[in-house]
XYZ file of C-alpha atoms in Angstrom:
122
model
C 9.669 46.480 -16.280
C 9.433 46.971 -12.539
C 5.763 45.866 -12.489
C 6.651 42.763 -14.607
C 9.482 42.290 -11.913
C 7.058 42.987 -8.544
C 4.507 40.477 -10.631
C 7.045 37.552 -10.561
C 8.040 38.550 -7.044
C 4.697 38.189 -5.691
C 4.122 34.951 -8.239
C 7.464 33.276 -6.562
C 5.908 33.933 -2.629
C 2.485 32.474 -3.827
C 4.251 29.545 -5.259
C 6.459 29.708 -1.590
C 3.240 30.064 0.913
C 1.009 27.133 -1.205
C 3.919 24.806 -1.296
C 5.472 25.006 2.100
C 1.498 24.917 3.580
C 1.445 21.331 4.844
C 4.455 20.669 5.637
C 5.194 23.654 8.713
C 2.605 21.864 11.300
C 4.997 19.406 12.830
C 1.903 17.915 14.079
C -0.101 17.744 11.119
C -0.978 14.157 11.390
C -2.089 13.742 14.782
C -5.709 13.703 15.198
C -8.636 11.118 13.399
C -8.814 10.234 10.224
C -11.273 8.513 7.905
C -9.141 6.459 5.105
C -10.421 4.553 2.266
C -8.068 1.415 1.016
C -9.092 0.976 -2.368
C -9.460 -2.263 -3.984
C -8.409 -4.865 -1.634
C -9.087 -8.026 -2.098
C -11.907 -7.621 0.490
C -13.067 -4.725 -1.267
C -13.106 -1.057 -0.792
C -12.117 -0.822 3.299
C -13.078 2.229 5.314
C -11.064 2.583 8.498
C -11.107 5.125 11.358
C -6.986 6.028 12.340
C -6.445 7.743 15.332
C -2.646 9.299 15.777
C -1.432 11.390 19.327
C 1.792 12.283 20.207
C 2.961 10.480 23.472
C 6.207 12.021 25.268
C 7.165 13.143 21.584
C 6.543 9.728 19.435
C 3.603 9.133 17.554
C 1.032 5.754 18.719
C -1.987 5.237 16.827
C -4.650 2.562 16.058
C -7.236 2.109 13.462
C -10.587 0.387 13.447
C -12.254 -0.779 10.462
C -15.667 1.475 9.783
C -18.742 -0.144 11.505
C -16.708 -3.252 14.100
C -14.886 -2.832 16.910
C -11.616 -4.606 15.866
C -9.176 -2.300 16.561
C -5.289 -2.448 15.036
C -2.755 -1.422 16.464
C 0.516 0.647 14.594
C 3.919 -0.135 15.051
C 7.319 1.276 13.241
C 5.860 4.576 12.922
C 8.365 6.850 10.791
C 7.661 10.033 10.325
C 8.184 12.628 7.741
C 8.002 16.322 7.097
C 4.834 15.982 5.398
C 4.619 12.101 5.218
C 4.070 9.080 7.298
C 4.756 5.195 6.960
C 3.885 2.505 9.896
C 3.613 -1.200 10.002
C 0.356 -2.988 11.360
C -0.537 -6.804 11.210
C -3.874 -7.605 10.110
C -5.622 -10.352 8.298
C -2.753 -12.576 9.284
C -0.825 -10.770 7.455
C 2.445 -7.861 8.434
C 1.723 -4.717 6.153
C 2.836 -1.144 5.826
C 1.097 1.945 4.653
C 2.356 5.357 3.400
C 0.447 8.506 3.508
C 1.748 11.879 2.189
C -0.649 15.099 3.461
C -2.378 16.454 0.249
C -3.622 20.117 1.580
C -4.975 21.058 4.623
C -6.255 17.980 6.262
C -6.073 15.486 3.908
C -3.812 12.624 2.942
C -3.008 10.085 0.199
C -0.954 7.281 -0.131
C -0.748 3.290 -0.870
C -1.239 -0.089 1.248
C 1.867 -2.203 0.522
C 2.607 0.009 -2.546
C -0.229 -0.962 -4.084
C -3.718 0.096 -2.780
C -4.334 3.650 -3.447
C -5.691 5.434 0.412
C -7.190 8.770 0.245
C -8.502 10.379 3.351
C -9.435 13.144 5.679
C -9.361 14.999 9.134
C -12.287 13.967 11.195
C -12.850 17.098 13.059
């Protein structure tokens, strides 16, 4: 009985450590990332974000893979382990939402309806 009790003990702080992983960096989504917007109406889009902290609020840009239009983001919220901003492109105000999935990766949807997958550029 007391090794079936240790085994669940030690199950319960696995289950603890793997869930709570992403989501103790305060930080964890400043940095450069390469996202892929699936299934636009222009196609699959690659973009490049960049995210920094400036006195404590998050700025960031993103330029599409392979140009040097650049896009600025605006009405950045921030989550424990998710993110949302606003950015107008292609004449056009959008949103995106990106959860972190793991280490240094992240998923989400454009306008709640193009799945975006990416990861850290390091």
């Amino acid at each position: 009985m007391k090794k079936l009790i240790s085994l669940f003990t030690m199950l319960c702080l696995a289950m603890t450590m793997a869930v709570a992983e992403g989501s103790n960096n305060p930080d964890y989504f400043v940095g450069e990332w390469d996202l892929m917007i699936e299934g636009t109406p222009q196609g699959d889009v690659r973009v490049i974000m960049v995210l920094e902290k400036v006195e404590g609020k998050l700025k960031g840009k993103f330029t599409v893979a392979g140009t040097d239009q650049e896009t600025t983001l605006s009405s950045i919220s921030e989550g424990t382990d998710s993110i949302s901003f606003s950015f107008f492109a292609e004449g056009y105000d959008l949103y995106m939402s990106l959860n972190a999935n793991g280490d240094d990766a992240v998923k989400g949807y454009l306008v709640d309806q193009f799945p975006v997958s990416g990861k850290r550029l390091k």
